[in-house]
Coordinates of C-alpha atoms in Angstrom, one line a residue:
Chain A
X1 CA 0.0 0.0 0.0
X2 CA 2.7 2.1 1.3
X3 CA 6.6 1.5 -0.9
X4 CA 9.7 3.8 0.1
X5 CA 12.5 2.8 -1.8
X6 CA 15.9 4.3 -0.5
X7 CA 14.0 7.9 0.3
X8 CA 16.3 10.7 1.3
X9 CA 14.1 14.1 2.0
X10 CA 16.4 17.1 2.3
X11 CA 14.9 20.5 2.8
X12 CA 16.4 23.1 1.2
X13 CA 18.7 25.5 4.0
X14 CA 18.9 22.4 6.1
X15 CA 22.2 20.4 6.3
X16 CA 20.9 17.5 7.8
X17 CA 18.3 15.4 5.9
X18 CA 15.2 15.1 7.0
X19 CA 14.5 11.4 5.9
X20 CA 18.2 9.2 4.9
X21 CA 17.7 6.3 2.7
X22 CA 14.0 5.2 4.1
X23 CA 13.0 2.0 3.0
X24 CA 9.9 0.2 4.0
X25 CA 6.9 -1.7 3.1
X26 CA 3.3 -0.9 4.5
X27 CA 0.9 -3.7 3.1
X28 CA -2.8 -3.1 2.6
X29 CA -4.7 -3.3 5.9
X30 CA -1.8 -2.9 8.5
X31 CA -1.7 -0.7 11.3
X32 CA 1.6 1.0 12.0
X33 CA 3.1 3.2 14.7
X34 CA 5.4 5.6 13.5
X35 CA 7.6 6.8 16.7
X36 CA 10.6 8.9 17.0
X37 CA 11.9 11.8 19.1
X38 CA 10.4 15.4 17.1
X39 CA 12.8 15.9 14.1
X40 CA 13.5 12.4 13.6
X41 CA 11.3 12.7 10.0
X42 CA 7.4 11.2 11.0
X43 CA 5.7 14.1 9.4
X44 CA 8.3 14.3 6.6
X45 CA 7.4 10.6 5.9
X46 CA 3.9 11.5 6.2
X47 CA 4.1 14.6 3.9
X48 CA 5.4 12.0 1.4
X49 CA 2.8 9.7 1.1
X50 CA 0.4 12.8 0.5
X51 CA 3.0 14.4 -1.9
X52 CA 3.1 17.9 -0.3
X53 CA 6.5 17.4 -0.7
X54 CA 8.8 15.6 -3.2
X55 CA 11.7 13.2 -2.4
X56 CA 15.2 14.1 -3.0
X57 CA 16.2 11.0 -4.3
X58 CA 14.3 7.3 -3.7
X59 CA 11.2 6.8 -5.2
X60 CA 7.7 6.5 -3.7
X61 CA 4.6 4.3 -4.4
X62 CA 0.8 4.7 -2.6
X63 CA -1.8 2.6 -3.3
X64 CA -0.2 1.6 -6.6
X65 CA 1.0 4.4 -7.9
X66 CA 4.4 5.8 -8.3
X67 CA 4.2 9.4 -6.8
X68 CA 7.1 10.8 -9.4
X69 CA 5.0 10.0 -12.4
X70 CA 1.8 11.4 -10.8
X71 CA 0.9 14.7 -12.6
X72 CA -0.1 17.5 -10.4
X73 CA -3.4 17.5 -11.3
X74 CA -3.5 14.1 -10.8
X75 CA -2.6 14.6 -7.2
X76 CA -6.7 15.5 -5.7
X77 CA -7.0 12.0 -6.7
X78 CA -4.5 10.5 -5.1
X79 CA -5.8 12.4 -1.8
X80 CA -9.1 11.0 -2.0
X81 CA -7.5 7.7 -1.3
X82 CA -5.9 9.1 2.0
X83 CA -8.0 10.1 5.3
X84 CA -5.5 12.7 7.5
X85 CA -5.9 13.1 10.9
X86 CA -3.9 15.8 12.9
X87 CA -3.0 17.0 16.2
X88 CA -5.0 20.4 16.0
X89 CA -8.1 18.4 14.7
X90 CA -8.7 21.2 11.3
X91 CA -12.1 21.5 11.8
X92 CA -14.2 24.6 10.4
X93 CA -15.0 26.8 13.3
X94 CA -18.2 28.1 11.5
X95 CA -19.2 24.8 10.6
X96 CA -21.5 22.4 12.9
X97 CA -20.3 18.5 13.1
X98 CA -21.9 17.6 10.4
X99 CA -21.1 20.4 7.5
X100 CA -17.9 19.5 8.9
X101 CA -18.1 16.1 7.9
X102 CA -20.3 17.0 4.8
X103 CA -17.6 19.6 3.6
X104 CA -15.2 16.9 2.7
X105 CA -17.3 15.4 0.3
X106 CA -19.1 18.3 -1.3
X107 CA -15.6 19.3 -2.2
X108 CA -15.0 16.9 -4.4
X109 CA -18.4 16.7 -5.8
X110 CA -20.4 13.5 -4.8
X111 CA -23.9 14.2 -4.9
X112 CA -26.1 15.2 -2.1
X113 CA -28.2 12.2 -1.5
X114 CA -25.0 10.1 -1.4
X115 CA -23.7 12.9 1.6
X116 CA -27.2 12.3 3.4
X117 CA -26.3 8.4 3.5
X118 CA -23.2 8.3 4.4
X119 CA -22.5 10.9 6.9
X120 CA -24.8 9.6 9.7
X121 CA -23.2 6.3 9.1
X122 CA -19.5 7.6 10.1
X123 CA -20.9 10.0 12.5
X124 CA -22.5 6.7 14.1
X125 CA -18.6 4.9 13.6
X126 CA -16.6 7.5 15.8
X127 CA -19.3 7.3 18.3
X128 CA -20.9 11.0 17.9
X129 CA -24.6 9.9 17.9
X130 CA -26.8 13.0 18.9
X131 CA -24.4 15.4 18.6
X132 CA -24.3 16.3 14.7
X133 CA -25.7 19.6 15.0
X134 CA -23.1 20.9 18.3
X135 CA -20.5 23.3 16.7
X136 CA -16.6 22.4 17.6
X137 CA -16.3 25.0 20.0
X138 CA -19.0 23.0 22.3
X139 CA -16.9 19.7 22.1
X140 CA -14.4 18.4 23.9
X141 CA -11.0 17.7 22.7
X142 CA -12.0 14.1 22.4
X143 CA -15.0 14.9 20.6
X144 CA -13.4 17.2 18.1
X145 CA -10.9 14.5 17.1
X146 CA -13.6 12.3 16.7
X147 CA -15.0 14.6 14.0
X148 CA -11.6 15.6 12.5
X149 CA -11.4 11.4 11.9
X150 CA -15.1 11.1 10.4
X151 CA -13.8 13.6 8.2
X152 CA -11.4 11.7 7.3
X153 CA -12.6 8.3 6.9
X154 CA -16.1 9.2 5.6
X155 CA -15.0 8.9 1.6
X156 CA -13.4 5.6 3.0
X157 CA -10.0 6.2 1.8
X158 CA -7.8 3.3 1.5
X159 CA -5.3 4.7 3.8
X160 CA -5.5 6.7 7.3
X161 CA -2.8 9.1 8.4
X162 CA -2.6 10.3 11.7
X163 CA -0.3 13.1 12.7
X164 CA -0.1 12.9 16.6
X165 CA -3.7 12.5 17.0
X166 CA -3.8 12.2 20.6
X167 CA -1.1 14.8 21.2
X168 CA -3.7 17.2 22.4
X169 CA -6.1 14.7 24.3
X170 CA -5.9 13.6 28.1
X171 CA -5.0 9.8 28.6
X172 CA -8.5 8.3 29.0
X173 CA -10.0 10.2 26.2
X174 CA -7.1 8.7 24.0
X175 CA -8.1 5.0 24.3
X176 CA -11.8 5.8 23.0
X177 CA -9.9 7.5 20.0
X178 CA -7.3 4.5 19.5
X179 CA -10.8 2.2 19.4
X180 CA -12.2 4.8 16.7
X181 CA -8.9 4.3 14.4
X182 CA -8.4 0.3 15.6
X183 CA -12.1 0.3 14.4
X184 CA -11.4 2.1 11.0
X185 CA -8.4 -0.4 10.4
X186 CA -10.8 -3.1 11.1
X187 CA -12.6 -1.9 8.1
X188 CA -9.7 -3.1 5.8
X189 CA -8.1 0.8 5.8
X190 CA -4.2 0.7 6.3
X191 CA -3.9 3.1 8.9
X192 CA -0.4 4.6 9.5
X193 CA -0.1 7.0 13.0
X194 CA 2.6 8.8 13.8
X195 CA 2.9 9.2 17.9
X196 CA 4.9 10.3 21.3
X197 CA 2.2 8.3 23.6
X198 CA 4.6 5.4 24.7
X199 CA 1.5 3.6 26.6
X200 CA -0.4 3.7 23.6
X201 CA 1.6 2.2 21.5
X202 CA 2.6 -0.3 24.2
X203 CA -0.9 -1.1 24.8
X204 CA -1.9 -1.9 21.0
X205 CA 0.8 -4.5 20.4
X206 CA 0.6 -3.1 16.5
X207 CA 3.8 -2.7 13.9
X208 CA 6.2 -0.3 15.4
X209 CA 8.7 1.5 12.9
X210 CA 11.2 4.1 14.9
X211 CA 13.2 6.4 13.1
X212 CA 16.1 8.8 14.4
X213 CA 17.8 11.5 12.9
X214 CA 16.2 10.7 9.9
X215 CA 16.7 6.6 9.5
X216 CA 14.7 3.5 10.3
X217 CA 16.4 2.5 13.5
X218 CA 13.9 0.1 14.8
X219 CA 11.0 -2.4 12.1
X220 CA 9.4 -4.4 14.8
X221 CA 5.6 -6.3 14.2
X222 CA 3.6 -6.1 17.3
X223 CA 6.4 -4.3 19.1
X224 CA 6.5 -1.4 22.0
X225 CA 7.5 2.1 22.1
X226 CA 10.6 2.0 23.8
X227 CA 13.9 -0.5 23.0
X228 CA 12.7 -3.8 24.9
X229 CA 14.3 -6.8 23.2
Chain B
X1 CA -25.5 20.3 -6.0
X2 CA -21.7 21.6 -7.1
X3 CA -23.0 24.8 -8.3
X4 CA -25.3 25.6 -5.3
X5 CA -22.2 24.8 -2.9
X6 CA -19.9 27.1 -4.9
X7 CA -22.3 29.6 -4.9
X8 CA -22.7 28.9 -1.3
X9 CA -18.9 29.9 -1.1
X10 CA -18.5 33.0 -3.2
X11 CA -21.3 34.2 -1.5
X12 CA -19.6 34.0 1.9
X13 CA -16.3 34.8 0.2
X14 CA -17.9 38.5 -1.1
X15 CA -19.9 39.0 2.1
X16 CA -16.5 38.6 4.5
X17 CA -14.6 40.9 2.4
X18 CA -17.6 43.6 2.0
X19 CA -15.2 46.2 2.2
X20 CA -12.9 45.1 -0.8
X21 CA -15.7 44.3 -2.7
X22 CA -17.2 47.4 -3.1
X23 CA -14.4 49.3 -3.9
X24 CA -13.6 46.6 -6.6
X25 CA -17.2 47.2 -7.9
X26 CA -16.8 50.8 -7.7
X27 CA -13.3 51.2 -9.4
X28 CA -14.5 48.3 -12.3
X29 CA -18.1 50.9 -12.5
X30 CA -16.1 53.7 -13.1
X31 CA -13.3 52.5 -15.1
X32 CA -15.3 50.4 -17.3
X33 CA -17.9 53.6 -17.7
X34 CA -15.0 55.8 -18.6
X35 CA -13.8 53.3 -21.0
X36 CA -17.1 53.3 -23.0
X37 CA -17.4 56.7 -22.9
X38 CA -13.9 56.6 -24.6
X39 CA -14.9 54.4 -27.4
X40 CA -18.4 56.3 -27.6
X41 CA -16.7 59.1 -28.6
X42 CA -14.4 57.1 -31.0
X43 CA -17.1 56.4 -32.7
X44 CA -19.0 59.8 -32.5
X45 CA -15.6 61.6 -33.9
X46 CA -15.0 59.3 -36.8
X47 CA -18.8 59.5 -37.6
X48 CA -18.5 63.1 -37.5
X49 CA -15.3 63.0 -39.9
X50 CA -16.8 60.8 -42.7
X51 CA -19.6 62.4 -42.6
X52 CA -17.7 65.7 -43.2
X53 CA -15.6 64.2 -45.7
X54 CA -18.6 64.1 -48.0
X55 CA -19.6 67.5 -47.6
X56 CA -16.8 69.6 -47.0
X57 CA -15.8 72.0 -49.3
X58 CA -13.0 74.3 -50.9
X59 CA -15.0 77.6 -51.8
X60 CA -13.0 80.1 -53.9
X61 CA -14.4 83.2 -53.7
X62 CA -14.1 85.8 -56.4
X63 CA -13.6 89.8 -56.2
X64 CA -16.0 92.1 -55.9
X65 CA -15.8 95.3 -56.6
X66 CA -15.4 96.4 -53.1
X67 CA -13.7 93.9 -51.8
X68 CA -9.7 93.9 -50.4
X69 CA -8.4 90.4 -50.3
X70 CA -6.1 88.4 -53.1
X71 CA -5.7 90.4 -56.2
X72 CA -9.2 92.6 -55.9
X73 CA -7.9 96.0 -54.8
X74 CA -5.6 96.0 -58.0
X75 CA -7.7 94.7 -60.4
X76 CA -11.1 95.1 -59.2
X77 CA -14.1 93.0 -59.7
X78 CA -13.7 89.8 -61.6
X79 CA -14.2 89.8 -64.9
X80 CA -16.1 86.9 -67.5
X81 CA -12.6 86.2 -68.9
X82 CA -11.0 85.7 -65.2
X83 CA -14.0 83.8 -64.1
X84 CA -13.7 81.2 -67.2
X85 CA -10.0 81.2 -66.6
X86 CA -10.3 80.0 -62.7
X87 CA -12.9 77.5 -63.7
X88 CA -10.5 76.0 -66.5
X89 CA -8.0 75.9 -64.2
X90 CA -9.7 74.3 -61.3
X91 CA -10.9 71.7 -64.1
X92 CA -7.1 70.9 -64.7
X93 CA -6.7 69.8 -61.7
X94 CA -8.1 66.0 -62.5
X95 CA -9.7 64.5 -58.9
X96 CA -12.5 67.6 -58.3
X97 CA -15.5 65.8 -57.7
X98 CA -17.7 68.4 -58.7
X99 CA -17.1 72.3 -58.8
X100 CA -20.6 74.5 -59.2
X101 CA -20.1 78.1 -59.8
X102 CA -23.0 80.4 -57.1
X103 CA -23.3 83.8 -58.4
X104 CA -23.9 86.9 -57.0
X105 CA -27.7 86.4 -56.8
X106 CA -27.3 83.1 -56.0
X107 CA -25.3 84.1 -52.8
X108 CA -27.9 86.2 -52.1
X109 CA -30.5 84.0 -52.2
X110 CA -28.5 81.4 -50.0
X111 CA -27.5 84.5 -46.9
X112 CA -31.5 84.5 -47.3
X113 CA -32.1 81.3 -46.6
X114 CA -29.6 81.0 -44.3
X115 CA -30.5 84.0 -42.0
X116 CA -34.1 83.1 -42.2
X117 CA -35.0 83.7 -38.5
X118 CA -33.0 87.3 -38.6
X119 CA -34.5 89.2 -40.9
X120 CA -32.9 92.2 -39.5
X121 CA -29.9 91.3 -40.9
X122 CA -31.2 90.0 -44.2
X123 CA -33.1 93.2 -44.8
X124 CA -29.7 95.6 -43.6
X125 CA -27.5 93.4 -45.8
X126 CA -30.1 93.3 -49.1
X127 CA -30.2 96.7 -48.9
X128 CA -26.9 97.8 -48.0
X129 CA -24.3 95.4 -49.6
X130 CA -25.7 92.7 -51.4
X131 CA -22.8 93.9 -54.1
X132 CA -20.8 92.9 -51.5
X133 CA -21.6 89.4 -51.5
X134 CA -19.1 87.5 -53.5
X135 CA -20.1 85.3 -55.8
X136 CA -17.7 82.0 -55.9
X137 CA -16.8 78.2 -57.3
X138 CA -17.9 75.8 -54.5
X139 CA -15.5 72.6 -55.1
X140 CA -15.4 68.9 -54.3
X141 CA -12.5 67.2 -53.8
X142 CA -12.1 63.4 -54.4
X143 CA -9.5 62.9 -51.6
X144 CA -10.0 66.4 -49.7
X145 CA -7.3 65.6 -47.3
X146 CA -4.7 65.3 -49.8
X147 CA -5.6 67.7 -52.3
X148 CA -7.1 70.9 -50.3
X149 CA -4.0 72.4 -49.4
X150 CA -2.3 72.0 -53.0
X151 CA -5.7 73.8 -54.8
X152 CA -5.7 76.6 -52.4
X153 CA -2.0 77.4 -52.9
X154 CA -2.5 77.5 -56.7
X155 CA -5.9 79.4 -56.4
X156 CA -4.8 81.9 -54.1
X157 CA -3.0 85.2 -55.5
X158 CA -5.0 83.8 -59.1
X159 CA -6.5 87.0 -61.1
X160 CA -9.9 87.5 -59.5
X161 CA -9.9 85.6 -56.8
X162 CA -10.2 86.5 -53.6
X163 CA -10.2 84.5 -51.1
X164 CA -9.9 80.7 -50.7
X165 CA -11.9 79.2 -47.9
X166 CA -11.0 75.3 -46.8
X167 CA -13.7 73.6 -44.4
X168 CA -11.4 71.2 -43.1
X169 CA -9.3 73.5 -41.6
X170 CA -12.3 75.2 -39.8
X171 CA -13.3 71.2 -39.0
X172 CA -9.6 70.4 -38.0
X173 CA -10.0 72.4 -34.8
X174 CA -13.0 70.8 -34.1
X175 CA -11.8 67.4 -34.0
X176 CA -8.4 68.6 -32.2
X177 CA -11.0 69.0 -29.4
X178 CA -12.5 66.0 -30.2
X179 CA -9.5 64.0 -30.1
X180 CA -8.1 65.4 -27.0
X181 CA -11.4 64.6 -25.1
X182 CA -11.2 61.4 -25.9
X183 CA -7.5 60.7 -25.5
X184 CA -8.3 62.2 -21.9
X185 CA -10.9 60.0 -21.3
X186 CA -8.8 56.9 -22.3
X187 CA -6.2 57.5 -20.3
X188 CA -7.7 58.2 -16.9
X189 CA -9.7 54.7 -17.9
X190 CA -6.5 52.9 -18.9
X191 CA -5.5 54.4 -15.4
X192 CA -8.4 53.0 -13.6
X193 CA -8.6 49.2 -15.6
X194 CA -4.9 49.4 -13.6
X195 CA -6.3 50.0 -10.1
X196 CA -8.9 47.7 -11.1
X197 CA -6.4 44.9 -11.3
X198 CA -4.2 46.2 -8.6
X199 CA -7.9 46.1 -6.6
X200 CA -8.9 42.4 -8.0
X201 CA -5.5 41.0 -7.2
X202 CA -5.6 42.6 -3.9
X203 CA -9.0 40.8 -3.0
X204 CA -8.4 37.5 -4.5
X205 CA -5.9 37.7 -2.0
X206 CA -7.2 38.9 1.1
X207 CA -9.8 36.1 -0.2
X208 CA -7.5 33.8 0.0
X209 CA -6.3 34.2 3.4
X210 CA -9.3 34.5 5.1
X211 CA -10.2 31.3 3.7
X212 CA -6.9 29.8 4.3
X213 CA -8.7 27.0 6.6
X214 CA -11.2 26.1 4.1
X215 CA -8.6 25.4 1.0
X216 CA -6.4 23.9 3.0
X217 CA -9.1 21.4 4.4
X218 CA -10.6 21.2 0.4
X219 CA -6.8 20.3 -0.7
X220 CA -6.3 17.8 2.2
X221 CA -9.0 15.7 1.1
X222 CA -8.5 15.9 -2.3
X223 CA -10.8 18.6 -3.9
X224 CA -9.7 19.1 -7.3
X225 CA -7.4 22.8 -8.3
X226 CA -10.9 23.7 -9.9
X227 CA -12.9 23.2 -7.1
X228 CA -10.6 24.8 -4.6
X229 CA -10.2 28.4 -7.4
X230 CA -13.4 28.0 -8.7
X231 CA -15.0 30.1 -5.7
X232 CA -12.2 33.1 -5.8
X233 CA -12.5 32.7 -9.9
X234 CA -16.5 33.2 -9.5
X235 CA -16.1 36.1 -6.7
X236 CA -13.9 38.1 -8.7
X237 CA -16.5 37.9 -11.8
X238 CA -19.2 38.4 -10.0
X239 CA -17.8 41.7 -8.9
X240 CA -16.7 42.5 -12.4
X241 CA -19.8 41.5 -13.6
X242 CA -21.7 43.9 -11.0
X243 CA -19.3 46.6 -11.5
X244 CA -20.0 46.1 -15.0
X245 CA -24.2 46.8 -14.8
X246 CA -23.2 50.0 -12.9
X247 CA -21.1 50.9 -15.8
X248 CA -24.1 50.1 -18.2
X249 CA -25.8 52.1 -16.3
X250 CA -23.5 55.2 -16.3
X251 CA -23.5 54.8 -20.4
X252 CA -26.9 54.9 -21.3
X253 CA -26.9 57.6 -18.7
X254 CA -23.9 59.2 -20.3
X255 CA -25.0 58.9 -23.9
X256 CA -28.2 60.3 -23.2
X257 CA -27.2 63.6 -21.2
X258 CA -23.6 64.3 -22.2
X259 CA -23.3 63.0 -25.7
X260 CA -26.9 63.6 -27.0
X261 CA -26.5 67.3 -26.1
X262 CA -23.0 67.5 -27.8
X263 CA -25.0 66.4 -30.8
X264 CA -26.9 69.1 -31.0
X265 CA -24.4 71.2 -32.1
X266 CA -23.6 68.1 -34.8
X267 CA -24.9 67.6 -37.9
X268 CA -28.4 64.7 -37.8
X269 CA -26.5 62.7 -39.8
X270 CA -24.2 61.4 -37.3
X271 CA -26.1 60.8 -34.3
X272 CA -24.8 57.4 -32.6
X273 CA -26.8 54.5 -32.7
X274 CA -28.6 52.3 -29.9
X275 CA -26.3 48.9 -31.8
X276 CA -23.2 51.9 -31.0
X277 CA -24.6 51.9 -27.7
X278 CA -24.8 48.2 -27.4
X279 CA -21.4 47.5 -29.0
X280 CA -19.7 49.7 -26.7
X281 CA -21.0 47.9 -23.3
X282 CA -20.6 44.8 -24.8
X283 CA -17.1 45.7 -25.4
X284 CA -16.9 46.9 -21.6
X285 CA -18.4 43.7 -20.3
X286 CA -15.7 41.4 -22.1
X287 CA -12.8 44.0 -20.8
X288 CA -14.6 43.7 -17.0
X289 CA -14.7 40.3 -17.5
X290 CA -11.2 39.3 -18.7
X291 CA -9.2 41.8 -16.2
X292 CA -11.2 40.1 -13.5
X293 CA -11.1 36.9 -14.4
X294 CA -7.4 36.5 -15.5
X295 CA -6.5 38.5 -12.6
X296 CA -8.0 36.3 -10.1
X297 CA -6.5 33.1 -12.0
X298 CA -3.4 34.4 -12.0
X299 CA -3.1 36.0 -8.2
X300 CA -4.5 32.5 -7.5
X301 CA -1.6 31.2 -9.2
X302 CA 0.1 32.5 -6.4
X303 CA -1.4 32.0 -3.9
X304 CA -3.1 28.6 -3.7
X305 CA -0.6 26.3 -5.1
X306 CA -1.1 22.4 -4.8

């Protein structure tokens, strides 16, 4: 689902690359934690997948498709194949739960009985039943995260990115929002999340990749967040 | 479904930038008004000079006994033989239209005519000095531009003439005026069609940022480069295309007070048209309409990359 192939990222005014010589496999499905101290190159990796940025050298394939030959315009597509999830949760401020949810696909033109359908459904899936019409600003953290990841998931993309989603989110709160995304992967949705929360991780028992400085130090199935051989 | 939810979004994107709006309308109004009237009296000056060209005249008078000009005060009034001779000579010259010879009476009869509604000064001048009246050779030129100068230099100083009279330089002055109130009026509108960008470019922008949130949700999950412009595209029309009515407005408005008055002093033959009218604002719609729209594309260019 997810191919790096000898990846080096380096920014431009930056010694140091951001990614060195990535290579890794996500198959279609899989659940992975992407952990690493800040800086070591988890949103870099995830900023490659969505081609907001280009590799320096090392070529990249998503859901099939090799990301150098994909013509800009082709690029929307490519998007609507990957659900994003971040830290700050992106929602609209003026928009209640559900335009929020709505928004993602009137953007890319599906048609509005097919909105009607489908957003109850995903608002049912992250477990915000009754509370469509509540703007963000009368949620919770929790609750805002879980709309940020209907957004995401409601044109069921084929891959989930999550960007620190429980950065901002107390401990308890987090395990209802690790159920939402173990829930997502369960629908066949390769789900890669990029995270500080060591008990998380720990407590999931999913693929762990680290990286450091910029390399793959650590490609462990079912592993932990810290070194524990 | 698509076009209701764009619509949704220009709408919001004109109403948050009220301010910027209406100037843009404003300065596109004005500009594009300006502009017509520009063309309007393009049209109303060459109208005026074909017209003319038709008509106007060389007239070469001939002496009288009394009067002072050319050779007259040496040789007096013109005789048969000097009359025959002028016309033979203006006959050489091979692209006269027409040339009709108005005598003395003749002349009279015209000043009558003429003066109709001041018979003070018909009845002063019939009694007085109708000898006084010259009579003259009222010429056509083929190519009255070319040729004008070139007959009255040969005519002038010719036994019994008098005087050579050459309505284009009389009409000259007129269109000098002409042509400088119209090259005034394109420039100032030239000016404005450069705020108007300035002003378009500067919305699409502000536009922009205040919808930073939205386009970068819309590219996130994968709304096409034409979905995400398509709003800024349509608010930047729409604002040319409202500026644009206002500007309609202001040229039927102008044609009918300012230019239908300056035709009073103009010949009837060259009043300007209602299609002149139409042709015009048609002409200011497509201008509106492409500064708007290629300046928004192009600030969006900018701003709203992939």
């Amino acid at each position: 689902m997810i191919h790096f192939d000898n990846v080096t990222k380096t920014y431009a005014n930056q010694g140091r690359p951001a990614l060195e010589s990535v290579s890794l496999d996500v198959e279609k499905g899989e659940f992975v934690f992407l952990v690493g101290p800040s800086g070591s190159g988890k949103s870099t990796f995830l900023r490659l997948v969505l081609k907001e940025e280009r590799p320096t050298s090392g070529r990249i394939h998503v859901a099939g498709k090799d990301l150098a030959r994909l013509t800009n315009w082709k690029v929307p597509h490519l998007r609507r194949r990957i659900g994003c999830v971040f830290q700050d949760f992106r929602l609209l401020p003026n928009k209640n739960v559900y335009q929020n949810i709505a928004f993602a696909l009137e953007v890319i033109g599906k048609p509005r009985r097919f909105i009607r359908k489908v957003v109850p459904e995903v608002i049912d899936l992250v477990g915000l039943e009754g509370k469509r019409d509540r703007m963000p600003d009368e949620l919770s953290g929790g609750e805002q995260q879980r709309v940020a990841m209907a957004r995401a998931f409601v044109n069921r993309p084929m891959i989930l990115l999550a960007d620190e989603p429980t950065g901002n989110i107390d401990p308890a709160t987090s395990i209802g929002i690790m159920k939402v995304l173990d829930r997502i992967n369960r629908t066949g949705t390769t789900v890669v999340m990029a995270t500080h929360d060591a008990a998380i991780v720990d407590s999931m028992r999913k693929r762990v990749i680290e990286l450091e400085y910029g390399k793959v130090v650590r490609d462990q199935s079912r592993g932990v967040y810290g070194q524990a051989y | 479904m698509r076009a209701q939810f764009v619509f949704h979004e220009v709408w919001i994107g004109l109403r948050r930038n009220l301010t910027m709006t209406v100037a843009l309308i404003v300065v596109v109004a004005i500009s594009l008004s300006l502009l017509g009237t520009g063309l309007l009296f393009v049209k109303q000056v060459d109208n005026t000079r074909s017209w003319w060209q038709s008509r106007v005249q060389l007239s070469v008078y001939l002496c009288t006994s009394s009067a002072l000009g050319g050779t007259c005060a040496k040789n007096g009034a013109v005789t048969p033989a000097e009359r025959t001779a002028i016309k033979n000579e203006l006959l050489q010259t091979h692209d006269i239209l027409s040339i009709q010879y108005v005598s003395q009476s003749q002349a009279v009869a015209q000043f009558r005519q003429e003066f109709a509604d001041n018979q003070t000064l018909v009845k002063y001048l019939v009694k007085y000095s109708a000898s006084q009246i010259p009579s003259s050779f009222e010429i056509r030129l083929k190519n009255t531009e070319a040729d004008a100068a070139a007959v009255t230099s040969v005519m002038n100083g010719a036994p019994g003439v008098a005087d050579v009279v050459d309505d284009t330089t009389l009409l000259d002055q007129l269109y000098k005026l002409l042509d400088g109130a119209r090259n005034a009026v394109v420039v100032i509108a030239i000016f404005l069609l450069v705020a108007a960008i300035l002003l378009v470019a500067n919305t699409i922008r502000l536009s922009a940022f205040n919808r930073r949130r939205e386009t970068s949700i819309m590219r996130l999950v994968g709304a096409s480069n034409f979905y995400v412009q398509l709003p800024f595209l349509a608010e930047g029309m729409i604002a040319g295309l409202i500026g644009w009515l206002v500007a309609t407005g202001l040229l039927i408005g102008a044609k009918a007070l300012l230019l239908s008055s300056l035709q009073s002093i103009f010949p009837l033959g060259v009043q300007l048209s209602t299609a002149d009218l139409v042709e015009v604002i048609i002409v200011a719609m497509i201008t509106g309409l492409l500064i708007c729209g290629s300046t928004s594309f192009l600030t969006l260019r900018r701003y709203l990359r992939v």
